[in-house]
Coordinates of C-alpha atoms and ligand atoms in Angstrom, one line a residue:
X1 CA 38.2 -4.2 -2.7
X2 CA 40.2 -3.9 -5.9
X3 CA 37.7 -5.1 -8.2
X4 CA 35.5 -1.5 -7.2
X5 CA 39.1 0.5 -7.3
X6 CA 39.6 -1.3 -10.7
X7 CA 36.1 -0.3 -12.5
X8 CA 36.0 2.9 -10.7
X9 CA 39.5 3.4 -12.2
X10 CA 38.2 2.3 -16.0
X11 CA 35.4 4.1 -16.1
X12 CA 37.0 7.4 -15.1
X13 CA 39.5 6.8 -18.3
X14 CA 36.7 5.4 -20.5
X15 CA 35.1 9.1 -19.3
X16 CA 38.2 11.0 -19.8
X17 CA 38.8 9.4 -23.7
X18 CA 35.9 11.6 -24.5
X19 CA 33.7 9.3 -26.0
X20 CA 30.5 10.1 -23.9
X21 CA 30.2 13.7 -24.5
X22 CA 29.3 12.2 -28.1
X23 CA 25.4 12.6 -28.3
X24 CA 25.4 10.0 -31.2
X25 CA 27.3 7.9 -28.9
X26 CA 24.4 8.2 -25.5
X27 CA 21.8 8.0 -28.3
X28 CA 23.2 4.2 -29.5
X29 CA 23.9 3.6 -26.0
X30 CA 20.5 4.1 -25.2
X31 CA 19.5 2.0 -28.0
X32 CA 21.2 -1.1 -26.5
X33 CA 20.0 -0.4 -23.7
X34 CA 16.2 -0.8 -25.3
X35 CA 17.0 -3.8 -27.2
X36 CA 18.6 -5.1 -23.6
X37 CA 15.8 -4.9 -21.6
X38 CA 13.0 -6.1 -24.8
X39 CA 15.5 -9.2 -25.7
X40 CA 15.8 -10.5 -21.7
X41 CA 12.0 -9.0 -20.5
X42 CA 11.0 -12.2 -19.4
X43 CA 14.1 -12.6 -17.5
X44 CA 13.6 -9.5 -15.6
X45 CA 9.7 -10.2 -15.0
X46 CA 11.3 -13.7 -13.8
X47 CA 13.0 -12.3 -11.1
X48 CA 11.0 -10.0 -10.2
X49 CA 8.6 -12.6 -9.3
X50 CA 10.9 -14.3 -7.3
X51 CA 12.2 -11.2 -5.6
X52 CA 8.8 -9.7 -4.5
X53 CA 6.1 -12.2 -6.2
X54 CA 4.7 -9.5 -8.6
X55 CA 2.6 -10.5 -11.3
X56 CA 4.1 -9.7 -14.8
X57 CA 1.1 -7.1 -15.5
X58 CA 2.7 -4.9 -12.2
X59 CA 5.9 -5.9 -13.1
X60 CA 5.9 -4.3 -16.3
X61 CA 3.6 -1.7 -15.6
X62 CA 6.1 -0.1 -12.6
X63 CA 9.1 -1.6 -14.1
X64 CA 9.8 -2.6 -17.4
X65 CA 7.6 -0.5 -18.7
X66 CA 7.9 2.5 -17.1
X67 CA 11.5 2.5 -18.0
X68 CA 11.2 2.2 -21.8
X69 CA 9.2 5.0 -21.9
X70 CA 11.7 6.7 -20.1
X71 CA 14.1 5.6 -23.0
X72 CA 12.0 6.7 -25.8
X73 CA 11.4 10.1 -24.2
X74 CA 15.3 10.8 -23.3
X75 CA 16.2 9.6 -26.9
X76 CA 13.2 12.3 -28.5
X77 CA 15.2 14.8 -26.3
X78 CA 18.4 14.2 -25.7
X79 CA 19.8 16.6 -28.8
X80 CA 18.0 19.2 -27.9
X81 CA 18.9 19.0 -24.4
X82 CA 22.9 18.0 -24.9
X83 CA 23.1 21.3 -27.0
X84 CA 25.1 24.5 -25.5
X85 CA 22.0 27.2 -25.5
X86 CA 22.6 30.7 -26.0
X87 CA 21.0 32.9 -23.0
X88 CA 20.8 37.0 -22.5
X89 CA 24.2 39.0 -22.4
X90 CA 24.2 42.1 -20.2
X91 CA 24.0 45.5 -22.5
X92 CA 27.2 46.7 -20.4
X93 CA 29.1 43.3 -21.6
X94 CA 28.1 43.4 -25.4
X95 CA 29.2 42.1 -27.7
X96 CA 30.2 39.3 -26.0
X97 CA 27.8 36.5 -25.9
X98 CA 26.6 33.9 -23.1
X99 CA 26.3 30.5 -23.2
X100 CA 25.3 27.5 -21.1
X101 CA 27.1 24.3 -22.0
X102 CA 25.4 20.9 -20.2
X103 CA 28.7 19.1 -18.7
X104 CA 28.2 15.5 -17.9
X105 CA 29.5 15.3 -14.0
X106 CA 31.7 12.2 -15.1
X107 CA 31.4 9.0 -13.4
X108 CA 28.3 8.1 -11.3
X109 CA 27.3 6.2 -8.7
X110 CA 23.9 4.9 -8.7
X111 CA 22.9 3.0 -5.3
X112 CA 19.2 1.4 -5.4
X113 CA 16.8 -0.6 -3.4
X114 CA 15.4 -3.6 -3.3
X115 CA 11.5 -2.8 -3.6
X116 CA 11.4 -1.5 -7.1
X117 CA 14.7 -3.3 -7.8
X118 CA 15.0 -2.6 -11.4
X119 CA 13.4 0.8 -12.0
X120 CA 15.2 2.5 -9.1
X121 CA 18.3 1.1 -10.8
X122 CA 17.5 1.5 -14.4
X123 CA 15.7 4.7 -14.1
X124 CA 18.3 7.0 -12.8
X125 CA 20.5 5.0 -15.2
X126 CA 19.1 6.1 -18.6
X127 CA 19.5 9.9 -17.1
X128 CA 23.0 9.2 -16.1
X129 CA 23.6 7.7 -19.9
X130 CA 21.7 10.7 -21.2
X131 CA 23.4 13.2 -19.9
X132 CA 26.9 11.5 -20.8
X133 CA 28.3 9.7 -17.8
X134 CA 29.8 6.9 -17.0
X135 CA 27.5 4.6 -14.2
X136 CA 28.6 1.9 -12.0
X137 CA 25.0 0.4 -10.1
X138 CA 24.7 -0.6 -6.9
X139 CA 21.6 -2.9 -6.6
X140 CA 20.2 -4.3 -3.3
X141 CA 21.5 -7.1 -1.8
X142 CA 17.8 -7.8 -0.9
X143 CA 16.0 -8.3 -4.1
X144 CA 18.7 -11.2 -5.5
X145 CA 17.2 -12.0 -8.4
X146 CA 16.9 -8.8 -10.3
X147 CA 20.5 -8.0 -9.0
X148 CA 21.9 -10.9 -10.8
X149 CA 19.6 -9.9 -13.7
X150 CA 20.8 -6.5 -14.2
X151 CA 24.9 -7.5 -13.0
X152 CA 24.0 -10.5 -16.2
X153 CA 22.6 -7.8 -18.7
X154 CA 25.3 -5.4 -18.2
X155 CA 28.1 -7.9 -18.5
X156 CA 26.6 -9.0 -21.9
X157 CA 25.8 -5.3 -23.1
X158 CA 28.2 -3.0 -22.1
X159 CA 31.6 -2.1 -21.6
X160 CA 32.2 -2.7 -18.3
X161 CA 34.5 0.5 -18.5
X162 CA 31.4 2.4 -19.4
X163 CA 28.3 0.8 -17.1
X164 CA 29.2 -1.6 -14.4
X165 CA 27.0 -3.6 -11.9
X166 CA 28.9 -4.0 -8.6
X167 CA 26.5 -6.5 -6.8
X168 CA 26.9 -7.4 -2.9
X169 CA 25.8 -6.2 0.9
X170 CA 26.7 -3.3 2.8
X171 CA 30.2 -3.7 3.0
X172 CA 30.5 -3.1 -0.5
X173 CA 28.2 -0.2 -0.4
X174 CA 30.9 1.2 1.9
X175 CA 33.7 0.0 -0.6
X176 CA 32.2 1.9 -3.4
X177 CA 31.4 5.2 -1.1
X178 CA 35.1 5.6 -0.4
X179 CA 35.9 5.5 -3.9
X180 CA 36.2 9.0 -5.3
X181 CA 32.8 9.5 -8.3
X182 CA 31.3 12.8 -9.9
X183 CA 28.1 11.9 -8.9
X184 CA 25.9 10.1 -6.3
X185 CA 22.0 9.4 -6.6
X186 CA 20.6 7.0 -3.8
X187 CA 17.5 5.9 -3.8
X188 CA 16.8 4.4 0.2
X189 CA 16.0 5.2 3.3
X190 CA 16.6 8.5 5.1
X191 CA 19.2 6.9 7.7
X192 CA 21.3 5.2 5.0
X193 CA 21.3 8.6 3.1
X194 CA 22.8 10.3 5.9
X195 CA 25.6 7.7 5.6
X196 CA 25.4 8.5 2.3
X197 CA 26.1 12.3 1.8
X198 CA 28.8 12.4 4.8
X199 CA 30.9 9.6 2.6
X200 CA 30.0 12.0 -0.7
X201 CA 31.4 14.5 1.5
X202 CA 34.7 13.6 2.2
X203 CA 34.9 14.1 -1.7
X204 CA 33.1 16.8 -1.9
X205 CA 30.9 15.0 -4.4
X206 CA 27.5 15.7 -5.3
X207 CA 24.2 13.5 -4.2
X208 CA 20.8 13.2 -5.2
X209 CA 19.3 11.4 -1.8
X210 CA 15.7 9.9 -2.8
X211 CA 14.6 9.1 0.4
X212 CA 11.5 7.7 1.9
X213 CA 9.2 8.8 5.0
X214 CA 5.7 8.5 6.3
X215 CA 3.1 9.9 3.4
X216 CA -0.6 11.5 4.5
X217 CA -3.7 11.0 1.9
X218 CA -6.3 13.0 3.6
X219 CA -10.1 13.0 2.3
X220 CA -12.2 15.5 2.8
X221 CA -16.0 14.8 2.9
X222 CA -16.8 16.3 -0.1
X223 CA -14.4 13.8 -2.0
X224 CA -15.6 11.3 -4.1
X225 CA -15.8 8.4 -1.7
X226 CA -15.6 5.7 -3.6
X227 CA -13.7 6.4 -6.4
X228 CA -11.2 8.1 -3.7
X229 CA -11.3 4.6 -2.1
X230 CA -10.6 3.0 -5.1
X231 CA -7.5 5.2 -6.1
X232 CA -6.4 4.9 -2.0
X233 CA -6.8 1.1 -1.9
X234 CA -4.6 0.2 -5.7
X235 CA -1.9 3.1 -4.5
X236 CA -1.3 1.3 -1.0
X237 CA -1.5 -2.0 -1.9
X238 CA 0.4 -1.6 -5.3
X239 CA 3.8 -4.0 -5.0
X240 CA 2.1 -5.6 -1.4
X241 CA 2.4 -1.3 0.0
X242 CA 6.0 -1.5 -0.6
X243 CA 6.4 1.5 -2.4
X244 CA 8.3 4.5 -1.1
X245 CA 5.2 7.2 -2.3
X246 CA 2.3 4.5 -1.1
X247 CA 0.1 6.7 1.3
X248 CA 1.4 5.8 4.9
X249 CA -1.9 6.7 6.7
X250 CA -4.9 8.1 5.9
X251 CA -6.7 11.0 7.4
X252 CA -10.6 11.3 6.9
X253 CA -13.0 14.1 8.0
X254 CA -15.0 11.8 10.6
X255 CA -18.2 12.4 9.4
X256 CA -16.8 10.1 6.1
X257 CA -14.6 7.7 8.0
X258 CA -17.3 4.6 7.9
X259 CA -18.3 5.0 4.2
X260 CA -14.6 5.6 3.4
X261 CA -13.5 2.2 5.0
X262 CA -16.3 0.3 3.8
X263 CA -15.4 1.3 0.3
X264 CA -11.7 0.3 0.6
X265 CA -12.5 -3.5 1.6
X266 CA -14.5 -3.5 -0.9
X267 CA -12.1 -2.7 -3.4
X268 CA -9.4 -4.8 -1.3
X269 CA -12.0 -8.1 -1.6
X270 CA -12.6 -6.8 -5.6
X271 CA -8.9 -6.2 -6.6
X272 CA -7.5 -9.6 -4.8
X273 CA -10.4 -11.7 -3.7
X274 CA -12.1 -13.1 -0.4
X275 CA -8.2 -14.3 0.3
X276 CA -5.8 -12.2 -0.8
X277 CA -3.1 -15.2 -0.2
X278 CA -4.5 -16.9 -2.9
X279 CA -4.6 -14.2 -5.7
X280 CA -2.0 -14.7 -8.2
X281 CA -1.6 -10.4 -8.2
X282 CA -0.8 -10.1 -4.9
X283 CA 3.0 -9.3 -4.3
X284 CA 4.8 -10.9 -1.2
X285 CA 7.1 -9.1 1.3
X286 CA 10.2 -8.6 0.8
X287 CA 11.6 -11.3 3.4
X288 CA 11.7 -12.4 6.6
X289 CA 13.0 -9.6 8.9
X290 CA 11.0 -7.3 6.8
X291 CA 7.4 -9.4 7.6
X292 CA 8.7 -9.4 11.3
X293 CA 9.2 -6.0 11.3
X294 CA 5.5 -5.6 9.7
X295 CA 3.9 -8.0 12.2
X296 CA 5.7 -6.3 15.0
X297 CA 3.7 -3.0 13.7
X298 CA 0.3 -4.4 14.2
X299 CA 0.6 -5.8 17.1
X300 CA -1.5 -4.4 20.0
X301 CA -3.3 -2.4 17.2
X302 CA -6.9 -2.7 16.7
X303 CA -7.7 -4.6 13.6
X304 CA -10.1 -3.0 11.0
X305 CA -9.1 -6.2 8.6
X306 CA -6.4 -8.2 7.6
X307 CA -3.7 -8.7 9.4
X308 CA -2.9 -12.3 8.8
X309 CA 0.1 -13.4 7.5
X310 CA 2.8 -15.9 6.6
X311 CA 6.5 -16.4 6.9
X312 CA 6.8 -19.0 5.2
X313 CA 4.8 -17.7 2.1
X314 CA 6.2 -14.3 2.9
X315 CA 2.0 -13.3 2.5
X316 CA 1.2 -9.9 4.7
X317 CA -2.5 -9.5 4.2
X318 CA -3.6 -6.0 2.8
X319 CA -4.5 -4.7 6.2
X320 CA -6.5 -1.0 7.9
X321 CA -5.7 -0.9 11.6
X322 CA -7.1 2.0 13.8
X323 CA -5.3 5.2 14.3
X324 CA -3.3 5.3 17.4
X325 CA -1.4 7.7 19.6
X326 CA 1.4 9.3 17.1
X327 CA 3.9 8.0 19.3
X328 CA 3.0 4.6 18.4
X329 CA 5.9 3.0 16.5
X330 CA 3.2 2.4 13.7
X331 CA 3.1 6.4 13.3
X332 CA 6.9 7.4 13.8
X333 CA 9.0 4.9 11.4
X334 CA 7.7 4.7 8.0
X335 CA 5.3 1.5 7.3
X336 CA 6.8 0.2 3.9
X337 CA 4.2 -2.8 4.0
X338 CA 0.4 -3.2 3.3
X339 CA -0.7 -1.8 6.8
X340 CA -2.9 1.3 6.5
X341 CA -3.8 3.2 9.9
X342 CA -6.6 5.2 9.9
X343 CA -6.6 8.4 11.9
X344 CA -9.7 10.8 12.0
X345 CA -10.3 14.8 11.8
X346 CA -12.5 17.4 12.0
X347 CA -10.9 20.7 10.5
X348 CA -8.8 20.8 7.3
X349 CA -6.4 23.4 9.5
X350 CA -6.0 20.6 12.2
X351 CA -4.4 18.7 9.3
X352 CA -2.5 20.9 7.8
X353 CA -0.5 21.3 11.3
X354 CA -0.3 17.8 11.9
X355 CA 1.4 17.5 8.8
X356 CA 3.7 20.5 9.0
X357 CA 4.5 19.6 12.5
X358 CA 6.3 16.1 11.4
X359 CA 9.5 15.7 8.9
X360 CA 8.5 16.8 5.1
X361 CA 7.2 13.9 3.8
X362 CA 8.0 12.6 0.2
X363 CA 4.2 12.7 -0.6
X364 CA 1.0 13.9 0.1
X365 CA -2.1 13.1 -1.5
X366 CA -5.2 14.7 -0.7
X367 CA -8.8 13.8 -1.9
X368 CA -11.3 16.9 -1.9
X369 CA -14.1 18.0 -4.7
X370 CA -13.6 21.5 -3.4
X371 CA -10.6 22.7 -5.7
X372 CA -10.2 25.8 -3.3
X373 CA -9.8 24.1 -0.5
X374 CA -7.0 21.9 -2.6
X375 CA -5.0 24.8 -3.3
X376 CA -5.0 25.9 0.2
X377 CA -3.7 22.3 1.2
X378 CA -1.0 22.3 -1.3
X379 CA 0.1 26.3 -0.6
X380 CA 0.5 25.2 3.5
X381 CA 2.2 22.0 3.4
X382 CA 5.9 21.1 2.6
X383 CA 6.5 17.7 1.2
X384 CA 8.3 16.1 -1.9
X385 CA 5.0 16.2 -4.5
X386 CA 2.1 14.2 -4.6
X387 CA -1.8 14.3 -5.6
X388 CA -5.0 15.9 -5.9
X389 CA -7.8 13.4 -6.0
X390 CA -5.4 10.7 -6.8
X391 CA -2.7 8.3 -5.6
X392 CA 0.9 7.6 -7.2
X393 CA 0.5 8.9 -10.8
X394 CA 2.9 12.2 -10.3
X395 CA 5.6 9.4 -10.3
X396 CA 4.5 8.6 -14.0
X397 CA 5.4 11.5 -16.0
X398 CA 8.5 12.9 -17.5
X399 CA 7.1 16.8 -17.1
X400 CA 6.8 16.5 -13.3
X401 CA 9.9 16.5 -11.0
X402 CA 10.5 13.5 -8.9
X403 CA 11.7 14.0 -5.3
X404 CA 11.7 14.4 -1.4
X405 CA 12.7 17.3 0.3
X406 CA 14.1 17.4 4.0
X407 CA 13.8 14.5 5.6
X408 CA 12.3 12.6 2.2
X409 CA 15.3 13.2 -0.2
X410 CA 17.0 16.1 -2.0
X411 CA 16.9 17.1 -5.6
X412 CA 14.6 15.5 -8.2
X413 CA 14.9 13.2 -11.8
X414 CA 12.6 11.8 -14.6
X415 CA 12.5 13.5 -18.2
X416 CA 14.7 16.7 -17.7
X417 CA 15.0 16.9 -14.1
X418 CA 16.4 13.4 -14.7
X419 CA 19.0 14.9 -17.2
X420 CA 19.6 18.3 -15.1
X421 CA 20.6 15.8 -12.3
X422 CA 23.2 14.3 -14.0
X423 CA 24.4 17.8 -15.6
X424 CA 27.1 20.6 -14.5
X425 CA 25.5 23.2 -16.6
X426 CA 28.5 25.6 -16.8
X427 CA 28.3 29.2 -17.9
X428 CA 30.3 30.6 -21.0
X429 CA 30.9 33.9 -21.9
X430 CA 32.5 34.5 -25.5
X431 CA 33.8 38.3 -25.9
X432 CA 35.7 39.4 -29.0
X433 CA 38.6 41.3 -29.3
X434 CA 36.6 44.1 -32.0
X435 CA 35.8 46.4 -28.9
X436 CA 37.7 46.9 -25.2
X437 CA 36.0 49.0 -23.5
X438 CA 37.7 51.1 -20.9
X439 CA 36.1 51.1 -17.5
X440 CA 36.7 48.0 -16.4
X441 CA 40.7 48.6 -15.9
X442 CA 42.6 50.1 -13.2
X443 CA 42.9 52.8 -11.9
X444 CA 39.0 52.9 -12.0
X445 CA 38.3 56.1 -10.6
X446 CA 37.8 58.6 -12.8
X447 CA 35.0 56.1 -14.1
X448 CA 32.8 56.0 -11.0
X449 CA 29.9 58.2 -12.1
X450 CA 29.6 55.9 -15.1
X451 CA 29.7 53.2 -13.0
X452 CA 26.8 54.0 -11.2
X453 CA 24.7 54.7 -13.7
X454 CA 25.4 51.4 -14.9
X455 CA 24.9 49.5 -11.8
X456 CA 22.5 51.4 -9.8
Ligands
NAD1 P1 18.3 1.1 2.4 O1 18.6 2.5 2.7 O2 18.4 0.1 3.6 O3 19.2 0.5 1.3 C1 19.4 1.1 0.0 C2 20.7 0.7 -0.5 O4 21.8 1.2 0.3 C3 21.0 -0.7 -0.7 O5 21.6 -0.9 -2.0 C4 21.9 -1.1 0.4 O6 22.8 -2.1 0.1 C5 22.7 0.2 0.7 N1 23.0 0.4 2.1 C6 22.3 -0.1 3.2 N2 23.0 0.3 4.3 C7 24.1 0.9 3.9 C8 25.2 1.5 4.7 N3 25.2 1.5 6.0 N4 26.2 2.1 3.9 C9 26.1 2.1 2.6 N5 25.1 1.6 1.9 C10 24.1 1.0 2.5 O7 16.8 1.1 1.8 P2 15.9 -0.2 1.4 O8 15.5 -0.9 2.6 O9 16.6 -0.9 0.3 O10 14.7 0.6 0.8 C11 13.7 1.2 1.6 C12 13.8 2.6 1.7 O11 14.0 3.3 0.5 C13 12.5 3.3 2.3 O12 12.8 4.3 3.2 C14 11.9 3.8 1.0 O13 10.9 4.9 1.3 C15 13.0 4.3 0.3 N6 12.7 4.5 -1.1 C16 12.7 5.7 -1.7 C17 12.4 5.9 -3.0 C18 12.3 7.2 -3.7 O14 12.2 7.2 -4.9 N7 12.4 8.3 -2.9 C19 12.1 4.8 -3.8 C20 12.2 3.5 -3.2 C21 12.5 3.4 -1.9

């Protein structure tokens, strides 16, 4: 496809001319970037109605939002953080100095998908930008109406040369993979990733895989039932439970189970009314195949509520289904919808190996008023990050890391993480020619008892 070889192409001279290893230059960047998404918010609210029916509240609250906060944090940072930083010399190499110099990779690929279609794009962007690369974005073909939003805004903002939006399906996924880039963050599922890092591979490039997987929220019965219902209900149902952190399936002691699903229907019948289908904050799925696929999950399951749905409407009702047998499809692939099943235990340690047992999930959350037992939880269990007594919120802060691990992703972004991501950080060291000392030339020999001393 040559118009991929033909941005590809421009923004690897537009990188080489210099121009974004400028911090003054990222910083105004960033600045249009701001003014982009504040002149055309409506816009992007638009579509994301019509991509996945949220209500502009949502919308901008794990969107727009989120994303200009981003901004303003990156541009409070992004001198400090651009700036080579002087680190500790060795005594035996004085008086030379060491430095680290923050290297932007060059140009960047950036594929997203469709269920937070313009954070997951815009996001990793404003890191990529920060730390002085060149971007060409790869939205979903799924969510078509923020894709034509962000391809729109980036055509009327940018340089193409510098930030491109390469719209389309698979195929050009697989167009743009060939092509050689710097840098690869994906943000998808674990199968696609795979895909992903052997085509990063074959140019030795490197990727940041944010994957997804199948997250636990456990409560224990000395949680806070209700509020922990409360938290469990709005984290699951969020964007209709199409959210790559939303708590897969829940775990409760047994002696809580009954008050614990009580409480969440509550809050289901409280957040979105008698009928969800009728509540204007109710997000729809995705589309067809995808409410297919979600049906197909509850079938055969027993029902706790919910269930109903439309495909005409694209409405999945928020929906708890007993726990089944883990080989049950509902347990293996990850849910991605508004299903919750809910699975019962009696010892914390049961848990902990259920969880350790299956692939590293991208989060945990568990709910416990026992802040012992927490730490024990978090110390035994491998999984990208996640909550204690809460659901979601580590996504929302610049000062926590952001990623899966194993099966759920590899490395991390937001605030520095974000800017580490997109950074080579090479390693200078500046001698002088004032002093030479002798030791380190051939023949070394009659030096070795020095030596040793030295590096003992
Ligand atoms: P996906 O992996 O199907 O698609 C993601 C992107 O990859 C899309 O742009 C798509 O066009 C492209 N793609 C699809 N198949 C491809 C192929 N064979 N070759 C090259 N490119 C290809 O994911 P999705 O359905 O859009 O999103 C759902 C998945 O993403 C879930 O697993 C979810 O957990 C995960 N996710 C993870 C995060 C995170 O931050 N870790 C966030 C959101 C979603």
């Amino acid at each position: 496809m040559s118009h991929i070889d033909g941005i590809v192409s421009a923004q690897r001279a537009f990188f080489n001319a210099g121009k974004t290893r400028d911090v003054d230059f990222r910083i105004r960047q960033l600045g249009i970037l701001r003014r982009a998404l504040k002149e055309n918010e409506k816009q992007i609210l638009d579509a994301l109605y019509a991509d996945l029916g949220k209500s502009d509240y949502e919308a901008y609250m794990t969107e727009v939002g989120i994303v200009l906060e981003d901004i303003r944090y990156y541009l409070k940072k992004i001198r400090r953080w651009a700036r080579p930083r002087r680190v500790r010399t060795p005594y035996y190499h004085l008086p030379a100095s060491s430095w680290i110099y923050p290297e932007p990779y060059g140009v960047a690929l950036i594929i997203a998908p469709w269920n937070y279609p313009f954070q997951l794009a815009v996001a990793p962007l404003v890191a990529a930008v920060s730390a002085g690369n060149c971007a060409v974005i790869k939205p979903s073909e799924f969510s078509v109406s923020t894709s034509q939003v962000l391809a729109d805004l980036a055509r009327r903002y940018f340089d193409p040369a510098f930030i491109g939006v390469v719209t389309g399906d698979v195929a050009v996924s697989k167009a743009l993979l060939a092509e050689k880039f710097d840098k690869i963050f994906f943000t998808g599922s674990p199968g696609v990733g795979r895909i992903v890092m052997g085509a990063a591979a074959r140019h030795l490039t490197p990727v940041t895989l944010e994957l997804g997987g199948k997250s636990p929220c456990i409560v224990e019965k000395d949680a806070d039932i209700p509020l922990s219902a409360k938290r469990i209900a709005s984290g699951k149902f969020i964007n209709a439970g199409q959210t790559c952190i939303a708590p897969d399936y829940l775990l409760v002691q047994r002696s809580v189970r009954d008050s614990l699903v009580d409480e969440i229907q509550g809050h289901i019948r409280k957040f979105f009314g008698e009928n969800p289908a009728e509540s204007k904050v109710y997000p729809r799925i995705i589309n067809k195949n995808h409410l297919e696929r979600l049906s197909g999950l509850v079938e055969g399951a027993t029902l706790i509520c919910g269930g109903d749905h439309d495909p005409e409407t694209l409405y999945f009702a928020p929906t708890l289904v007993e726990g089944t047998d883990l080989s049950h499809p509902i347990m293996q692939e990850e849910i991605f919808g508004p299903i919750l099943p809910v699975l019962t235990y009696d010892t914390i340690t049961e848990v902990i190996d259920m969880v350790n047992s299956r692939p590293k999930p991208l989060a945990l959350y568990l709910f416990t008023g026992d802040a012992g037992k927490a730490k024990a939880v978090m110390n035994k269990t491998a999984f990208g990050g996640g909550c204690v007594n809460d659901t979601l919120i580590h996504f929302a802060t610049p000062h926590l890391p952001f990623g899966g691990v194993g099966n759920s992703g590899m490395g991390s972004y937001h605030g520095k993480f974000g800017f580490d991501t997109f950074t080579h950080y090479k390693g200078i060291m500046k001698n002088t020619f004032h002093v030479d000392l002798p030791f380190r030339y051939p023949p070394f020999f009659k030096y070795i008892n020095l030596l040793k001393k030295v590096l003992r």
